[in-house]
């Protein structure tokens, strides 16, 4: 059973702070990693994807991947109340030819003004 | 229309009803997916279609019956559902590579009475 683990939270940070979201996965063969944001009652929307070890930055978001530790994280700098949502970590199954994704339960983030 | 669309957005049905959920993608993708999202549980993959052929059926009860008439359309036919089937049903699409991102539709909120 391939597993993706996230801290369920809730994670609460003040506006302007850095929010750090963490995810570990069990399948060493996984090659692609995704962070989705899901507002209450809405569908998941892609925030970032990362394939290689190291950091990938996109605006206020930075994804970090460490395949040796089977760990992927998402940093949100200058957090805004509009960032309040559930963040889903998704990992593709190693060896899959069709993008079979395994999702964590999500971390609920609240950014307070 | 752009992206991935789903209809209806909300559905209430009795246990003896038959209904269908529809998904359409306008992204030129050739893989489509049905997911179930229940409260406090990770996203559960139900079915995967690639080039209109079902390539994965993730141990889903037979009261859920998918149909993919072409690469842009996906249906989920529902009959004799149970109250525990109440959930958000999400459709997604992607390219065929294992590293391709999946894009989600807005979902259908299903309530079974």
Short mmCIF file of C-alpha atoms in Angstrom, two decimals:
data_model
loop_
_atom_site.label_atom_id
_atom_site.label_comp_id
_atom_site.label_asym_id
_atom_site.label_seq_id
_atom_site.Cartn_x
_atom_site.Cartn_y
_atom_site.Cartn_z
CA UNK A 1 0.00 0.00 0.00
CA UNK A 2 1.55 3.27 -1.10
CA UNK A 3 1.10 5.93 1.55
CA UNK A 4 1.31 9.68 1.66
CA UNK A 5 1.36 11.22 5.10
CA UNK A 6 0.64 14.82 6.02
CA UNK A 7 0.13 16.57 9.32
CA UNK A 8 -3.61 17.13 9.42
CA UNK A 9 -3.24 20.35 11.34
CA UNK A 10 -4.87 22.67 11.69
CA UNK A 11 -1.88 24.89 11.11
CA UNK A 12 -2.46 28.47 12.12
CA UNK A 13 -0.09 31.33 11.24
CA UNK A 14 -0.39 35.13 11.35
CA UNK A 15 -0.58 37.18 8.20
CA UNK A 16 2.87 37.81 6.77
CA UNK A 17 4.46 34.74 8.35
CA UNK A 18 5.91 31.69 6.62
CA UNK A 19 3.69 28.62 6.55
CA UNK A 20 5.47 25.28 6.29
CA UNK A 21 3.59 22.21 5.09
CA UNK A 22 5.18 18.78 5.16
CA UNK A 23 4.60 15.46 3.43
CA UNK A 24 6.27 12.06 3.49
CA UNK A 25 5.69 9.20 1.08
CA UNK A 26 6.39 5.50 1.11
CA UNK A 27 7.07 4.63 -2.56
CA UNK A 28 10.75 5.14 -3.41
CA UNK A 29 9.92 4.80 -7.09
CA UNK A 30 7.80 7.94 -7.15
CA UNK A 31 8.99 10.51 -9.65
CA UNK A 32 6.61 13.43 -9.53
CA UNK A 33 5.15 15.36 -6.64
CA UNK A 34 2.32 17.82 -6.53
CA UNK A 35 0.79 20.30 -4.13
CA UNK A 36 -2.87 21.14 -4.54
CA UNK A 37 -4.88 23.75 -2.68
CA UNK A 38 -8.51 23.06 -1.88
CA UNK A 39 -10.87 25.69 -0.53
CA UNK A 40 -13.85 24.48 1.44
CA UNK A 41 -16.51 23.11 -0.88
CA UNK A 42 -14.30 23.48 -3.95
CA UNK A 43 -12.16 21.14 -6.01
CA UNK A 44 -8.37 20.86 -5.73
CA UNK A 45 -6.33 23.30 -7.78
CA UNK A 46 -2.68 22.80 -8.63
CA UNK A 47 -0.22 25.02 -6.78
CA UNK A 48 3.10 23.49 -7.76
CA UNK A 49 4.77 20.35 -9.01
CA UNK A 50 8.35 19.23 -8.51
CA UNK A 51 10.33 16.39 -10.04
CA UNK A 52 13.95 16.96 -8.97
CA UNK A 53 15.66 17.12 -5.60
CA UNK A 54 16.08 20.61 -4.23
CA UNK A 55 13.94 23.71 -4.21
CA UNK A 56 11.53 25.08 -6.77
CA UNK A 57 10.18 28.59 -6.33
CA UNK A 58 7.08 30.17 -7.84
CA UNK A 59 6.18 33.55 -6.43
CA UNK A 60 5.44 33.18 -2.71
CA UNK A 61 5.52 29.38 -2.93
CA UNK A 62 8.57 27.13 -2.64
CA UNK A 63 8.43 23.37 -2.99
CA UNK A 64 11.26 21.33 -1.55
CA UNK A 65 11.99 17.71 -2.43
CA UNK A 66 14.36 15.24 -0.79
CA UNK A 67 14.01 11.84 -2.41
CA UNK A 68 16.54 10.19 -0.11
CA UNK A 69 14.39 11.12 2.88
CA UNK A 70 11.14 10.63 0.92
CA UNK A 71 10.06 14.06 1.98
CA UNK A 72 8.43 16.95 0.17
CA UNK A 73 7.40 20.27 1.62
CA UNK A 74 5.67 23.49 0.64
CA UNK A 75 6.64 26.86 2.05
CA UNK A 76 4.31 29.82 1.71
CA UNK A 77 6.03 33.14 2.33
CA UNK A 78 4.17 36.32 3.33
CA UNK A 79 1.07 34.27 4.10
CA UNK A 80 -2.25 35.93 3.36
CA UNK A 81 -5.73 35.21 4.73
CA UNK A 82 -6.64 34.11 1.20
CA UNK A 83 -4.15 31.26 1.59
CA UNK A 84 -6.43 29.71 4.20
CA UNK A 85 -7.36 26.34 2.71
CA UNK A 86 -6.54 22.64 2.85
CA UNK A 87 -3.29 21.72 1.10
CA UNK A 88 -3.07 18.29 -0.48
CA UNK A 89 0.19 16.52 -1.20
CA UNK A 90 0.04 14.08 -4.12
CA UNK A 91 2.68 11.63 -5.25
CA UNK A 92 2.68 9.55 -8.40
CA UNK A 93 3.01 5.80 -8.06
CA UNK A 94 6.41 4.53 -9.11
CA UNK A 95 6.24 2.53 -12.30
CA UNK A 96 2.79 3.81 -13.17
CA UNK A 97 2.28 4.76 -16.80
CA UNK A 98 -0.83 6.78 -16.23
CA UNK A 99 -0.10 9.26 -13.51
CA UNK A 100 -1.69 7.21 -10.77
CA UNK A 101 -1.64 9.71 -7.90
CA UNK A 102 -1.73 8.98 -4.20
CA UNK A 103 -3.05 11.78 -2.03
CA UNK A 104 -2.48 12.64 1.59
CA UNK A 105 -5.37 13.61 3.84
CA UNK A 106 -4.41 17.26 3.56
CA UNK A 107 -3.23 19.92 5.99
CA UNK A 108 -5.70 22.63 6.93
CA UNK A 109 -4.04 26.05 7.01
CA UNK A 110 -5.53 29.14 8.62
CA UNK A 111 -3.88 32.53 8.15
CA UNK A 112 -5.24 35.07 10.60
CA UNK A 113 -5.08 38.83 10.03
CA UNK B 1 -15.99 26.44 -21.65
CA UNK B 2 -12.44 25.90 -20.52
CA UNK B 3 -10.67 23.33 -18.36
CA UNK B 4 -12.69 20.51 -16.89
CA UNK B 5 -16.43 20.88 -16.37
CA UNK B 6 -18.83 18.68 -14.45
CA UNK B 7 -22.60 18.47 -14.29
CA UNK B 8 -24.65 18.51 -12.23
CA UNK B 9 -22.89 20.42 -9.46
CA UNK B 10 -25.30 19.12 -6.84
CA UNK B 11 -27.40 15.98 -6.85
CA UNK B 12 -29.80 14.53 -4.31
CA UNK B 13 -31.11 11.06 -5.05
CA UNK B 14 -32.93 8.25 -3.36
CA UNK B 15 -31.46 4.80 -2.96
CA UNK B 16 -33.59 3.40 -5.79
CA UNK B 17 -32.88 6.14 -8.31
CA UNK B 18 -30.65 5.98 -11.36
CA UNK B 19 -28.64 9.06 -12.26
CA UNK B 20 -25.51 9.96 -14.21
CA UNK B 21 -22.67 12.36 -13.60
CA UNK B 22 -21.03 14.00 -16.60
CA UNK B 23 -17.51 15.30 -17.07
CA UNK B 24 -16.06 17.11 -20.06
CA UNK B 25 -12.48 18.27 -20.57
CA UNK B 26 -11.38 20.95 -23.01
CA UNK B 27 -7.63 20.54 -22.50
CA UNK B 28 -6.80 18.05 -25.23
CA UNK B 29 -5.91 15.41 -22.65
CA UNK B 30 -6.25 11.70 -23.26
CA UNK B 31 -6.58 10.37 -19.72
CA UNK B 32 -9.57 10.94 -17.45
CA UNK B 33 -10.26 9.97 -13.86
CA UNK B 34 -13.07 9.68 -11.34
CA UNK B 35 -12.29 10.35 -7.68
CA UNK B 36 -14.42 10.20 -4.56
CA UNK B 37 -13.80 12.61 -1.71
CA UNK B 38 -15.49 11.90 1.61
CA UNK B 39 -15.16 13.97 4.73
CA UNK B 40 -11.90 13.41 6.65
CA UNK B 41 -10.61 10.89 4.09
CA UNK B 42 -8.00 11.18 1.36
CA UNK B 43 -9.07 11.46 -2.24
CA UNK B 44 -9.93 7.97 -3.47
CA UNK B 45 -9.27 7.05 -7.08
CA UNK B 46 -12.21 5.15 -8.56
CA UNK B 47 -11.56 4.74 -12.29
CA UNK B 48 -8.93 5.65 -14.86
CA UNK B 49 -9.48 5.87 -18.60
CA UNK B 50 -6.75 6.28 -21.18
CA UNK B 51 -7.72 6.82 -24.80
CA UNK B 52 -11.27 5.77 -23.93
CA UNK B 53 -10.15 2.44 -22.50
CA UNK B 54 -10.62 1.69 -18.83
CA UNK B 55 -7.22 0.86 -17.42
CA UNK B 56 -7.98 0.86 -13.73
CA UNK B 57 -10.97 -0.03 -11.62
CA UNK B 58 -10.01 0.52 -8.04
CA UNK B 59 -12.28 -2.07 -6.40
CA UNK B 60 -15.33 0.10 -6.82
CA UNK B 61 -18.79 -1.44 -6.18
CA UNK B 62 -20.77 -2.30 -9.29
CA UNK B 63 -23.43 0.27 -8.41
CA UNK B 64 -20.96 2.74 -9.94
CA UNK B 65 -20.56 2.26 -13.69
CA UNK B 66 -18.22 4.48 -15.73
CA UNK B 67 -18.45 5.23 -19.42
CA UNK B 68 -15.97 7.03 -21.66
CA UNK B 69 -17.41 7.50 -25.18
CA UNK B 70 -14.48 9.64 -26.35
CA UNK B 71 -11.37 11.28 -24.95
CA UNK B 72 -13.24 14.45 -23.97
CA UNK B 73 -16.20 12.97 -22.11
CA UNK B 74 -16.55 10.76 -19.07
CA UNK B 75 -19.71 9.61 -17.31
CA UNK B 76 -20.39 7.94 -14.00
CA UNK B 77 -23.69 6.07 -13.96
CA UNK B 78 -25.19 5.59 -10.52
CA UNK B 79 -27.83 3.08 -9.42
CA UNK B 80 -29.02 1.65 -6.13
CA UNK B 81 -26.65 3.79 -4.12
CA UNK B 82 -26.25 3.73 -0.36
CA UNK B 83 -26.20 6.70 2.03
CA UNK B 84 -22.47 6.12 2.60
CA UNK B 85 -21.93 6.93 -1.08
CA UNK B 86 -22.72 10.56 -0.32
CA UNK B 87 -19.55 12.49 -1.15
CA UNK B 88 -17.94 14.93 -3.56
CA UNK B 89 -17.23 13.21 -6.87
CA UNK B 90 -14.37 14.75 -8.78
CA UNK B 91 -13.38 14.28 -12.37
CA UNK B 92 -9.82 14.99 -13.52
CA UNK B 93 -7.89 14.82 -16.76
CA UNK B 94 -4.24 14.70 -17.73
CA UNK B 95 -1.82 13.76 -20.44
CA UNK B 96 -0.73 10.16 -20.65
CA UNK B 97 2.71 10.45 -19.07
CA UNK B 98 3.13 9.41 -15.44
CA UNK B 99 4.55 12.85 -14.63
CA UNK B 100 1.67 14.80 -16.17
CA UNK B 101 -0.37 17.02 -13.90
CA UNK B 102 -4.00 16.17 -13.27
CA UNK B 103 -6.49 18.99 -13.50
CA UNK B 104 -9.73 18.71 -11.58
CA UNK B 105 -13.26 19.72 -12.40
CA UNK B 106 -15.44 21.53 -9.85
CA UNK B 107 -17.02 18.29 -8.62
CA UNK B 108 -20.53 17.01 -8.05
CA UNK B 109 -21.78 17.07 -4.47
CA UNK B 110 -23.90 13.90 -4.17
CA UNK B 111 -26.32 13.22 -1.36
CA UNK B 112 -28.03 9.83 -1.16
CA UNK B 113 -31.14 9.76 1.00
#
